[in-house]
C-alpha positions as YAML, in Angstrom:
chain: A
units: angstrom
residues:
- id: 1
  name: UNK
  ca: [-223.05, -168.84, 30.29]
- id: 2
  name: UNK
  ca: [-221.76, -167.26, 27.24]
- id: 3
  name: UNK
  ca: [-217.79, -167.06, 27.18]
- id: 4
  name: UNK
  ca: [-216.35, -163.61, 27.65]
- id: 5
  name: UNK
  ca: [-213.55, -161.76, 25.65]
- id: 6
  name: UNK
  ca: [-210.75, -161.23, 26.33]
- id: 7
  name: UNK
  ca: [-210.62, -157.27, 27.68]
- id: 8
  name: UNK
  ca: [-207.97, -156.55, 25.68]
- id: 9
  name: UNK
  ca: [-209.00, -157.77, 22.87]
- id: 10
  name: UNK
  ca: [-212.26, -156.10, 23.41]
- id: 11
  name: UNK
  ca: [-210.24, -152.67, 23.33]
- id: 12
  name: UNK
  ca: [-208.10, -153.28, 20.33]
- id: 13
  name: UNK
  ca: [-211.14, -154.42, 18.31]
- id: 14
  name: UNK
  ca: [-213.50, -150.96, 19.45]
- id: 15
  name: UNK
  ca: [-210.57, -148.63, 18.19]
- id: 16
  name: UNK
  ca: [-210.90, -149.63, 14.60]
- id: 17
  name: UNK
  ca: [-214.44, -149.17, 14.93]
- id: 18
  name: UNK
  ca: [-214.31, -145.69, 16.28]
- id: 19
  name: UNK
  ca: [-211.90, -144.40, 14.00]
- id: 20
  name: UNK
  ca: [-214.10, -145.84, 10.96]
- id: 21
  name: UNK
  ca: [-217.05, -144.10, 12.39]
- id: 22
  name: UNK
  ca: [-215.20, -141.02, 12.54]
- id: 23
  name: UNK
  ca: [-213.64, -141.78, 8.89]
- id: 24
  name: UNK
  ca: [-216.58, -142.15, 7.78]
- id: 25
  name: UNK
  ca: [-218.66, -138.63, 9.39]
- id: 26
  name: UNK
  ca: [-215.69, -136.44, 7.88]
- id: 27
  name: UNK
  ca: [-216.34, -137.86, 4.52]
- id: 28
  name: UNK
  ca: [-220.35, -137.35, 4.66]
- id: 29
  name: UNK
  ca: [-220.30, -133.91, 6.45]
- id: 30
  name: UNK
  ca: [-217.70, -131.88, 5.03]
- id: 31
  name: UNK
  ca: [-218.01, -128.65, 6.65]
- id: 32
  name: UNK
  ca: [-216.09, -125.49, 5.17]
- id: 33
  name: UNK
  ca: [-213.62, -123.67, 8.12]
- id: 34
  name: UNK
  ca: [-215.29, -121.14, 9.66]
- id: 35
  name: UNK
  ca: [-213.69, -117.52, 8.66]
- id: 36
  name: UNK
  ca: [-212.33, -116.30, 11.14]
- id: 37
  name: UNK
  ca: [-211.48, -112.77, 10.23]
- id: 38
  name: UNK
  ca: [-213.94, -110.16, 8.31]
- id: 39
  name: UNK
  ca: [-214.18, -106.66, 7.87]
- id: 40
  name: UNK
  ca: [-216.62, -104.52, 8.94]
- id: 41
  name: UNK
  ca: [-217.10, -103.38, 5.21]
- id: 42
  name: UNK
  ca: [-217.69, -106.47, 4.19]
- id: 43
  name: UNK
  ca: [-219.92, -107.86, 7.23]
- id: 44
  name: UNK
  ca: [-222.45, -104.79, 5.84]
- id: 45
  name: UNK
  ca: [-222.28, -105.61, 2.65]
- id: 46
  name: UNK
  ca: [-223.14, -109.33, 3.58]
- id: 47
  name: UNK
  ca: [-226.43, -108.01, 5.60]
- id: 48
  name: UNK
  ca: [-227.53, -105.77, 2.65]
- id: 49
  name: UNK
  ca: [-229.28, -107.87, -0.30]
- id: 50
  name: UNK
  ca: [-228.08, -107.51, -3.72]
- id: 51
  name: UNK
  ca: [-229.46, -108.32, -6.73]
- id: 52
  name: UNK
  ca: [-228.13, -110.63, -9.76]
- id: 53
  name: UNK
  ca: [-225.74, -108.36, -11.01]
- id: 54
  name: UNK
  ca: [-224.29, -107.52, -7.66]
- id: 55
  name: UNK
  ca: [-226.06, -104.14, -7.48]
- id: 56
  name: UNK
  ca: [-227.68, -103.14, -4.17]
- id: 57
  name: UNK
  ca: [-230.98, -102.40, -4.62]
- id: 58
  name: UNK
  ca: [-231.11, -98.38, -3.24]
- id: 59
  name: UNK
  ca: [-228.21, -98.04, -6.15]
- id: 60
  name: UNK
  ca: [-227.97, -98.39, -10.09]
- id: 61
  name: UNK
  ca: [-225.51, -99.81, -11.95]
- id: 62
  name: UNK
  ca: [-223.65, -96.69, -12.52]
- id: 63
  name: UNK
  ca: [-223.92, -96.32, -8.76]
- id: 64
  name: UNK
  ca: [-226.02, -93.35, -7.82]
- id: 65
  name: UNK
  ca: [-229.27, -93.74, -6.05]
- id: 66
  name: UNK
  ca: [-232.33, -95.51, -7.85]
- id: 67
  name: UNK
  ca: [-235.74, -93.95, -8.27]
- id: 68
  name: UNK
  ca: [-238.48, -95.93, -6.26]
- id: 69
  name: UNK
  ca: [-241.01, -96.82, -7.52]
- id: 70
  name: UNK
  ca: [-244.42, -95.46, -6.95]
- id: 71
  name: UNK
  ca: [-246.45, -97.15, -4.26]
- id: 72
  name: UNK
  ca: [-249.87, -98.18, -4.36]
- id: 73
  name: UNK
  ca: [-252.49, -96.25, -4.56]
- id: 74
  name: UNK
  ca: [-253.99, -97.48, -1.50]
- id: 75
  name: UNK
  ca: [-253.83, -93.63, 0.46]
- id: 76
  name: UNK
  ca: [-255.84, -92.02, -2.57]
- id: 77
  name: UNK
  ca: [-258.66, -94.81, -2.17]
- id: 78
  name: UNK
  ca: [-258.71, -94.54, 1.45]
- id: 79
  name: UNK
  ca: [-258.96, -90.33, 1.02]
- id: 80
  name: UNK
  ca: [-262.20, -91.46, -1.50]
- id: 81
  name: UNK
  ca: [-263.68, -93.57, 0.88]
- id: 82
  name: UNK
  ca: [-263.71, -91.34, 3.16]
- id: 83
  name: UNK
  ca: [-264.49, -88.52, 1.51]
- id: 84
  name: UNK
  ca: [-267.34, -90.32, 0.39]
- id: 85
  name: UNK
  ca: [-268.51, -91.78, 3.43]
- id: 86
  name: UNK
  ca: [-268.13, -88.00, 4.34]
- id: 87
  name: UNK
  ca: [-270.54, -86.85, 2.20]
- id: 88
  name: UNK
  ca: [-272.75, -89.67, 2.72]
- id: 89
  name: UNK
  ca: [-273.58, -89.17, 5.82]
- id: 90
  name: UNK
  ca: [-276.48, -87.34, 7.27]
- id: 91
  name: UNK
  ca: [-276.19, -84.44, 9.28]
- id: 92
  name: UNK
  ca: [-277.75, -83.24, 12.09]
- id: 93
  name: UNK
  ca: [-280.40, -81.07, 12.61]
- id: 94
  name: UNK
  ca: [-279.54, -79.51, 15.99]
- id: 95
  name: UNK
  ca: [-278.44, -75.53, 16.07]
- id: 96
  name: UNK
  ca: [-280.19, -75.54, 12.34]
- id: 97
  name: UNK
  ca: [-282.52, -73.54, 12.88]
- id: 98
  name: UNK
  ca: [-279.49, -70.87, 12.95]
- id: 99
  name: UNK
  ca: [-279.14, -71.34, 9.19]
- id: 100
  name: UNK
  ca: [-282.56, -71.10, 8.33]
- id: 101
  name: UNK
  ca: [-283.02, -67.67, 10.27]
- id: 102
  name: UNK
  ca: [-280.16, -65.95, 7.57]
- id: 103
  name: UNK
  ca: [-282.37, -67.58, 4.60]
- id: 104
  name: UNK
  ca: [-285.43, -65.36, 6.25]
- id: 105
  name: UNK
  ca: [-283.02, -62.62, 6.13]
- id: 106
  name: UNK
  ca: [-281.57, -63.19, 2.83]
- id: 107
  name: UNK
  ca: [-285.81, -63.52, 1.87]
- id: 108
  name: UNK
  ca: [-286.75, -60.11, 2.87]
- id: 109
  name: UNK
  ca: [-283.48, -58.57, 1.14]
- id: 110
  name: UNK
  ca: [-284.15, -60.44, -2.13]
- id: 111
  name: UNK
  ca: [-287.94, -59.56, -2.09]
- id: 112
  name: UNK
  ca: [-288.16, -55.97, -1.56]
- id: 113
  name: UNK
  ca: [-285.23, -55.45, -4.08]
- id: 114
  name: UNK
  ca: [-287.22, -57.11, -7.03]
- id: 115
  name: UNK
  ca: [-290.07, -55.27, -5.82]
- id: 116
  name: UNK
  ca: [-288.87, -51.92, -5.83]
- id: 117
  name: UNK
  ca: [-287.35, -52.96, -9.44]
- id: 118
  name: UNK
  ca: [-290.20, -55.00, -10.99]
- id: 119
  name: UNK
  ca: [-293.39, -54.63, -8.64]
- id: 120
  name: UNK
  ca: [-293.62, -58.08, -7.71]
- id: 121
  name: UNK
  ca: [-292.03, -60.89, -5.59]
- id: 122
  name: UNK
  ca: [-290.48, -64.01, -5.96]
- id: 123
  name: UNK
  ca: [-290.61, -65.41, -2.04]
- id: 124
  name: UNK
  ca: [-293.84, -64.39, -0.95]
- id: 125
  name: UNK
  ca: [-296.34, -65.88, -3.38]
- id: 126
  name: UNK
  ca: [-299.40, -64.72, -1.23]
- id: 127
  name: UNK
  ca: [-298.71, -61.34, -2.69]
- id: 128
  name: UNK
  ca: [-298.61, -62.36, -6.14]
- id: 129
  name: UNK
  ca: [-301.18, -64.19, -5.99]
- id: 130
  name: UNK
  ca: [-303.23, -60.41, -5.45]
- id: 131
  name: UNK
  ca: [-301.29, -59.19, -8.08]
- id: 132
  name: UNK
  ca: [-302.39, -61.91, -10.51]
- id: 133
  name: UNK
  ca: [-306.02, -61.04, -9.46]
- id: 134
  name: UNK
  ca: [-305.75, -57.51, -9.61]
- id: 135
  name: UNK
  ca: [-303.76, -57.30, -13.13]
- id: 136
  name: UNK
  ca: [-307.09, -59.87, -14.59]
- id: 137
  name: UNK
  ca: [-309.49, -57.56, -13.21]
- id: 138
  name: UNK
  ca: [-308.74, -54.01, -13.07]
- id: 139
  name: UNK
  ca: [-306.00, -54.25, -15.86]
- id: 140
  name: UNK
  ca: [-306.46, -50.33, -16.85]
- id: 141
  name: UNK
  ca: [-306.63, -48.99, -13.10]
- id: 142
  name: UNK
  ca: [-303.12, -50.74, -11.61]
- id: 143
  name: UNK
  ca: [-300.16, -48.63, -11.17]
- id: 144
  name: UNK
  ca: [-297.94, -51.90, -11.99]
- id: 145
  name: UNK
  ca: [-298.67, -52.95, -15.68]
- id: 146
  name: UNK
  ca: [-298.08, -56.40, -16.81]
- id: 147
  name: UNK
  ca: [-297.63, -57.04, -13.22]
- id: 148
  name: UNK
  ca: [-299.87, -59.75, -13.42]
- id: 149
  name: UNK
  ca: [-297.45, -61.63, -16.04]
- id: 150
  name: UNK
  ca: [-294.21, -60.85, -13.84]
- id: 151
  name: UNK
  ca: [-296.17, -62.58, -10.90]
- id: 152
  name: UNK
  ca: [-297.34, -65.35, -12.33]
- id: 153
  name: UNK
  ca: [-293.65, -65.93, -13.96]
- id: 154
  name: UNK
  ca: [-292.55, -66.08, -10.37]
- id: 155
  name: UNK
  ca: [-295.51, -67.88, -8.96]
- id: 156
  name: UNK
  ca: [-294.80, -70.89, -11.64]
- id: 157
  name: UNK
  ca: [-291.50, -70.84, -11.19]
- id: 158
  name: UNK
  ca: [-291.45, -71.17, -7.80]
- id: 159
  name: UNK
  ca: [-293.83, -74.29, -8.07]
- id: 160
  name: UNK
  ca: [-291.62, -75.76, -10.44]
- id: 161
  name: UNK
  ca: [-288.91, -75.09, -7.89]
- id: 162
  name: UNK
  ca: [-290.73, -76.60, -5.19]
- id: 163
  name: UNK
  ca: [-291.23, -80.02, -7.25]
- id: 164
  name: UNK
  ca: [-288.04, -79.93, -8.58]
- id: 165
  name: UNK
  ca: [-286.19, -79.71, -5.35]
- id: 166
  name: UNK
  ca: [-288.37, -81.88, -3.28]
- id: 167
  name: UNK
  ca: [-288.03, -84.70, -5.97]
- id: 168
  name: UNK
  ca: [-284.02, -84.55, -5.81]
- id: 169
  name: UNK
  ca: [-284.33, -84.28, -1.93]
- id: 170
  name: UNK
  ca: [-286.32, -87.61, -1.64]
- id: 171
  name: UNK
  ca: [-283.94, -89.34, -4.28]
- id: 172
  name: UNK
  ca: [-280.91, -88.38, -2.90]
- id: 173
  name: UNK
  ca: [-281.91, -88.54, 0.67]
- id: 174
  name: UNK
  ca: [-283.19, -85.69, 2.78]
- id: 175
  name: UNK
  ca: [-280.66, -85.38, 5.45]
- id: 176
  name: UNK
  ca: [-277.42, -86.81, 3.60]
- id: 177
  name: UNK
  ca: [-274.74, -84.05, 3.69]
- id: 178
  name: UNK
  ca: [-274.11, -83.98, -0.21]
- id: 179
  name: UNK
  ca: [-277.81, -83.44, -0.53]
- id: 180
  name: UNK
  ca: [-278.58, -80.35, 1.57]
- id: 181
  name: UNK
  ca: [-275.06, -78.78, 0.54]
- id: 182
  name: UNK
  ca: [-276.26, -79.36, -3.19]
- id: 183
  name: UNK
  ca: [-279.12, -77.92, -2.64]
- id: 184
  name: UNK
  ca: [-278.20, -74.74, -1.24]
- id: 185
  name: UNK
  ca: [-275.21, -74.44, -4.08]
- id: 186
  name: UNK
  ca: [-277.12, -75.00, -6.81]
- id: 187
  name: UNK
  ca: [-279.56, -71.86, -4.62]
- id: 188
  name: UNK
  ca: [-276.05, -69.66, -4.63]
- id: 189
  name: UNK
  ca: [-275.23, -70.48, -8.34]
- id: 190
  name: UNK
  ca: [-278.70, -69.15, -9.48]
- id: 191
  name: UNK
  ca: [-278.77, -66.05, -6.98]
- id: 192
  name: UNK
  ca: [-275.08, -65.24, -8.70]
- id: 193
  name: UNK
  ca: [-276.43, -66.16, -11.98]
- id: 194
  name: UNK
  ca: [-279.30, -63.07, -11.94]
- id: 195
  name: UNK
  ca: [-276.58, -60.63, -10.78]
- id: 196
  name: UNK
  ca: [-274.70, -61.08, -12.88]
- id: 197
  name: UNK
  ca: [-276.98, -60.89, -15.64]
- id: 198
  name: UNK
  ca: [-278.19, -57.50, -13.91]
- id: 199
  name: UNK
  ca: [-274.37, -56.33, -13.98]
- id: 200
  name: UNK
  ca: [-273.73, -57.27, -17.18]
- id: 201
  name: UNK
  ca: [-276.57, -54.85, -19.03]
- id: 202
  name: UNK
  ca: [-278.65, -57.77, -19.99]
- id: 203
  name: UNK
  ca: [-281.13, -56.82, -17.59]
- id: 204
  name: UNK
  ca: [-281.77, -53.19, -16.85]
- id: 205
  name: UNK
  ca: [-281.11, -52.83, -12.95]
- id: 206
  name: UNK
  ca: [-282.19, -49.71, -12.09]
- id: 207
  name: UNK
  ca: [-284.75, -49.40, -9.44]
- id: 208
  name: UNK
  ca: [-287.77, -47.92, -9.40]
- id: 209
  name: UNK
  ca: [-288.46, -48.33, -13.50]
- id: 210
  name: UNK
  ca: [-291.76, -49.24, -14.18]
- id: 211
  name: UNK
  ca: [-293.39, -48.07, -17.05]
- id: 212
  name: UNK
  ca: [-296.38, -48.67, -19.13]
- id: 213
  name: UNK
  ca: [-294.66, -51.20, -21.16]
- id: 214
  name: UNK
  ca: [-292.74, -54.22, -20.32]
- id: 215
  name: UNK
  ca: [-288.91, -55.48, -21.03]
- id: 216
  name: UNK
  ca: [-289.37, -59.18, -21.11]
- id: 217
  name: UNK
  ca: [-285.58, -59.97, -20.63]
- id: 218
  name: UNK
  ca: [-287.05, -58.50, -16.93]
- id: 219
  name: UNK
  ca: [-288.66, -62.70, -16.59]
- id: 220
  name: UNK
  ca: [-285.08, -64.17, -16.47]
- id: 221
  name: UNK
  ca: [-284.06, -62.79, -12.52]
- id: 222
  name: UNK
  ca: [-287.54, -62.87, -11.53]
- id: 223
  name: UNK
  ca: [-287.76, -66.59, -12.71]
- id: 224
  name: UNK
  ca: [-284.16, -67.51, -11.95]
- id: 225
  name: UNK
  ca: [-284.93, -66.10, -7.87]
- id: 226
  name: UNK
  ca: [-288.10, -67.66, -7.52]
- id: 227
  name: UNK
  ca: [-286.92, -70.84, -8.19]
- id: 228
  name: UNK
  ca: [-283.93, -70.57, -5.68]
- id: 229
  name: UNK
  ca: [-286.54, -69.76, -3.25]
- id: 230
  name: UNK
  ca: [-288.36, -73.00, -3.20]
- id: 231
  name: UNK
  ca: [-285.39, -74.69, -2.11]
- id: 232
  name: UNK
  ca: [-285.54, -72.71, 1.29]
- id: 233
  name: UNK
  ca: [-288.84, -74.29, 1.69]
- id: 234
  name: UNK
  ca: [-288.05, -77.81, 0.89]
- id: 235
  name: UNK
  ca: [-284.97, -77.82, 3.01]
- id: 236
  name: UNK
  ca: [-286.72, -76.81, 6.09]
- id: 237
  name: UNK
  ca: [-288.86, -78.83, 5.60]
- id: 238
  name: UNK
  ca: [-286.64, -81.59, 4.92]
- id: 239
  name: UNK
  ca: [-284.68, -81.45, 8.71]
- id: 240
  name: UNK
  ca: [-288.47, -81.20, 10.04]
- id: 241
  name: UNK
  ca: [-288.13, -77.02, 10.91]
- id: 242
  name: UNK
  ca: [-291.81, -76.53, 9.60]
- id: 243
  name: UNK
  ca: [-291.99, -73.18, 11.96]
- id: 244
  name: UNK
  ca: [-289.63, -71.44, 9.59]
- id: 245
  name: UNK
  ca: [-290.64, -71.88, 6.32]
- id: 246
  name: UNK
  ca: [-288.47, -68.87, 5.46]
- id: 247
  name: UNK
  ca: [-290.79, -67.48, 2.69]
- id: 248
  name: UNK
  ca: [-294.29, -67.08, 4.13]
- id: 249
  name: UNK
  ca: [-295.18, -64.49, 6.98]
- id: 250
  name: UNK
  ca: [-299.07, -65.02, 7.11]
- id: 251
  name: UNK
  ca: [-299.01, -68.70, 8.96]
- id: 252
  name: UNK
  ca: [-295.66, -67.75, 10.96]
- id: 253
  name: UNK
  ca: [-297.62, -64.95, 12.55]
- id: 254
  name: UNK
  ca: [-300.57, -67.02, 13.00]
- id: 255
  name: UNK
  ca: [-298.44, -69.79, 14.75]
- id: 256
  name: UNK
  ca: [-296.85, -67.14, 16.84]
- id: 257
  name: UNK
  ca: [-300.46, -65.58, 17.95]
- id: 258
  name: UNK
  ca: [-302.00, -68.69, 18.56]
- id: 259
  name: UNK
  ca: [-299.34, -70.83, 20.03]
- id: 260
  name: UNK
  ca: [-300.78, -72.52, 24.05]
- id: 261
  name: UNK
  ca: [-297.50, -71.84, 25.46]
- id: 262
  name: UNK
  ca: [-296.80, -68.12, 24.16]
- id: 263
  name: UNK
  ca: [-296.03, -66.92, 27.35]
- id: 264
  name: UNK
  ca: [-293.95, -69.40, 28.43]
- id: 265
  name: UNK
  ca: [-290.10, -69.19, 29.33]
- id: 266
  name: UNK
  ca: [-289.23, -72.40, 27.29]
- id: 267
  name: UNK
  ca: [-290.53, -72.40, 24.19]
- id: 268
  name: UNK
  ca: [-288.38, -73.18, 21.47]
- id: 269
  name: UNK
  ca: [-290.46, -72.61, 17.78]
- id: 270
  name: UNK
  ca: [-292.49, -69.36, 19.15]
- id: 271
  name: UNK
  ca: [-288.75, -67.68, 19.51]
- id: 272
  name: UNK
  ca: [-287.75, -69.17, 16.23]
- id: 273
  name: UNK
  ca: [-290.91, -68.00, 14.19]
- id: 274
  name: UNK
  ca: [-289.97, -64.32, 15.89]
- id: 275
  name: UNK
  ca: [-286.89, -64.32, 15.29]
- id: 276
  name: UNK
  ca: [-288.02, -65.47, 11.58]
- id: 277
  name: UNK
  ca: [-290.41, -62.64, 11.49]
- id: 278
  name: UNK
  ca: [-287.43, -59.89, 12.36]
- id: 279
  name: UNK
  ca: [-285.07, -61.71, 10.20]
- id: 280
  name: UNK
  ca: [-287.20, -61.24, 7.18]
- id: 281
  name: UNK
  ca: [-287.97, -57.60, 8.27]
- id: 282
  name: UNK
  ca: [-284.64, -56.82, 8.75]
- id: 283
  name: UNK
  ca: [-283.77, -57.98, 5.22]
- id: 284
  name: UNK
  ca: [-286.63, -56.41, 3.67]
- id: 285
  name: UNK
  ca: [-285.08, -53.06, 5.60]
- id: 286
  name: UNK
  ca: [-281.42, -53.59, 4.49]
- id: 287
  name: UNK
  ca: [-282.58, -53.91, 0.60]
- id: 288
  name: UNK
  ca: [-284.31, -50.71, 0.87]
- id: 289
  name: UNK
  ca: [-281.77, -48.56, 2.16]
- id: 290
  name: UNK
  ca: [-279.34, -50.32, -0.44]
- id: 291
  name: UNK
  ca: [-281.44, -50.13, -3.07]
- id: 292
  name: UNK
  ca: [-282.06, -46.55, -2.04]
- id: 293
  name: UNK
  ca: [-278.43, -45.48, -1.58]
- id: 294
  name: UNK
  ca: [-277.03, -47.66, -4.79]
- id: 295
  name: UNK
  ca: [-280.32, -47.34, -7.66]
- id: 296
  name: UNK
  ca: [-279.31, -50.83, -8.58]
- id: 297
  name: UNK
  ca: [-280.64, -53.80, -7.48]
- id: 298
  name: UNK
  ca: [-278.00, -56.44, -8.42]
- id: 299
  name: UNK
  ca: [-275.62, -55.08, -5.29]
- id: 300
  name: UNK
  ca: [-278.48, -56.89, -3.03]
- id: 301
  name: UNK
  ca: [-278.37, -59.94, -5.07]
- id: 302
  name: UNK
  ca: [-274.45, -59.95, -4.76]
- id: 303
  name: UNK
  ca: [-275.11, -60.00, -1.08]
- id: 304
  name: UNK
  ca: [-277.81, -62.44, -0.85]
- id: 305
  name: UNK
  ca: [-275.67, -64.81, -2.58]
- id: 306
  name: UNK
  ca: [-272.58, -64.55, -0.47]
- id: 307
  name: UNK
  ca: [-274.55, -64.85, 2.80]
- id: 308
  name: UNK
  ca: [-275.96, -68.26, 1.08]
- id: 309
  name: UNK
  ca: [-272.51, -69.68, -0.08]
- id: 310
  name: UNK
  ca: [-271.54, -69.45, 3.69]
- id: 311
  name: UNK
  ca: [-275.20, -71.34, 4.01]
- id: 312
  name: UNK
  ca: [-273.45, -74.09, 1.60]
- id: 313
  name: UNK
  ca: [-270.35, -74.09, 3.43]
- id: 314
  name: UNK
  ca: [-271.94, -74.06, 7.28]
- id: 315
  name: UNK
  ca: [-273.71, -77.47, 5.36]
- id: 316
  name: UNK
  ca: [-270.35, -79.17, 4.38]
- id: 317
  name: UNK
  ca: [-268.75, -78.86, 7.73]
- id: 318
  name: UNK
  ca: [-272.13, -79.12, 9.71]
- id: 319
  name: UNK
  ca: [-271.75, -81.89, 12.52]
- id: 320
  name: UNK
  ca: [-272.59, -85.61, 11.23]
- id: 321
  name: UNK
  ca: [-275.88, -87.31, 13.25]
- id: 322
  name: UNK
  ca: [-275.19, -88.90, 15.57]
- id: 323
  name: UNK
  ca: [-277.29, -92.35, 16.33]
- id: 324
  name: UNK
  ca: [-277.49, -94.70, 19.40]
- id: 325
  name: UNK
  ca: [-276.14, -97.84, 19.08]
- id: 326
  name: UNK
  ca: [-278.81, -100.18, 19.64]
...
């Protein structure tokens, strides 16, 4: 057995030994006295960082309020995105039919104004296409001279118009919003283009003017509107609404006549080709008794465009497609 200590000893030698150990934690860990009294002035300023020189940062040096500065421009590229994603999307082609039915209208309203100013058309090509035939043949007998040259202006413009906008349509994308709302701008532009060169003197405007010669500045609004016309065409055809082609009455009434289902309560393109057909009456009407009331055929062209700018606009707010997930 090992020999035991005395207790006592045991006891004097363990104080030493404690207070060394306690010696020797003050020295390592020297801890500063807690404060124990601080204003609330001061306890703020202690929560609010300051810079190097002391100065918070909401305040300049001379102590009034610093100018932020600007943030990112994270907002303005999220606006683009989605203004472009916006734009990029296709519409949809339900209710359009609605739109195409006021470019019948606007049809008929442009067509019998340039007829009752320059004897031809610039939507209905059938007719110029007689006109054409009759100014090669009988050019002495016709009571429209050079009528011949003002339809084939309009009949090569509109072909031009017809290649022209079906090309941008299939590069661009048919349905895309930015497409068919460019299309029918660029259509408004041009209609507001030949009125105004009609209301500025360029172009004489009164109706009813034919004579035995011909004013060629007359080619710039028949060329200008048969262009714009194709692109009624192409955009039909482009959201798959080939029932209202919106410048030719000959097949429409065909359609209507020989449609299986004419009598039927539901059918939905043998009420939009009539409805086509009276829209482009009723147009034809309204330019008459305007033209008739005003002698000047640029107040119908004023219209025409306006009623196709709220086209463009019905475009840019039309409802996006919507497609199944699959």
């Amino acid at each position: 057995m090992l020999p035991l200590r005395d207790p006592e000893k045991m006891q004097d030698s363990s104080v030493p030994e404690t207070r060394s150990e306690k010696s020797h934690w003050d020295k390592s860990i020297d801890l500063p006295a807690p404060e124990t009294s601080h204003s609330s002035k001061e306890t703020l300023s202690h929560l609010s960082p300051t810079n190097a020189q002391g100065v918070h940062p909401q305040e300049n040096s001379a102590g009034g309020p610093r100018s932020e500065k600007p943030r990112s421009s994270q907002p303005s590229q999220s606006f683009l995105h989605r203004s472009q994603a916006y734009l990029s999307a296709e519409v949809s082609t339900a209710h359009a039919d609605i739109l195409f039915l006021w470019c019948c209208f606007i049809s008929g309203l442009v067509d019998s104004t340039i007829y009752n100013a320059y004897g031809t058309f610039v939507s209905m090509q059938t007719g110029n296409t007689i006109f054409l035939g009759l100014g090669g043949a009988t050019p002495d007998s016709t009571s429209k001279p050079y009528g011949w040259a003002k339809s084939l202006i309009s009949i090569a413009f509109f072909c031009l118009g017809c290649l022209t906008f079906s090309q941008l349509t299939r590069f661009f994308g048919k349905l895309r919003r930015v497409t068919v709302a460019s299309s029918f701008l660029s259509q408004t532009l041009i209609i507001f283009i030949a009125a105004a060169v009609v209301q500025a003197g360029s172009v004489d405007g009164n109706l009813g003017t034919i004579t035995d010669d011909i004013d060629w500045w007359t080619a710039m609004p028949i060329a200008l509107l048969s262009f714009q016309s194709a692109g009624q065409i192409v955009g039909s055809r482009a959201v798959n609404l080939s029932e209202l082609p919106t410048v030719v009455l000959t097949s429409m009434l065909h359609d209507i006549f020989t449609d299986e289902k004419l009598l039927a309560k539901a059918n939905v393109k043998r009420n939009r080709r009539v409805v086509a057909f009276f829209s482009i009456l009723t147009g034809a009407v309204c330019g008459g008794f305007i033209g008739e009331g005003t002698q000047r055929m640029q107040i119908p062209l004023w219209i025409a465009g306006g009623v196709k700018l709220c086209i463009t606009l019905a475009w840019v707010l039309w409802p996006e497609k919507q497609t199944s997930a699959v």
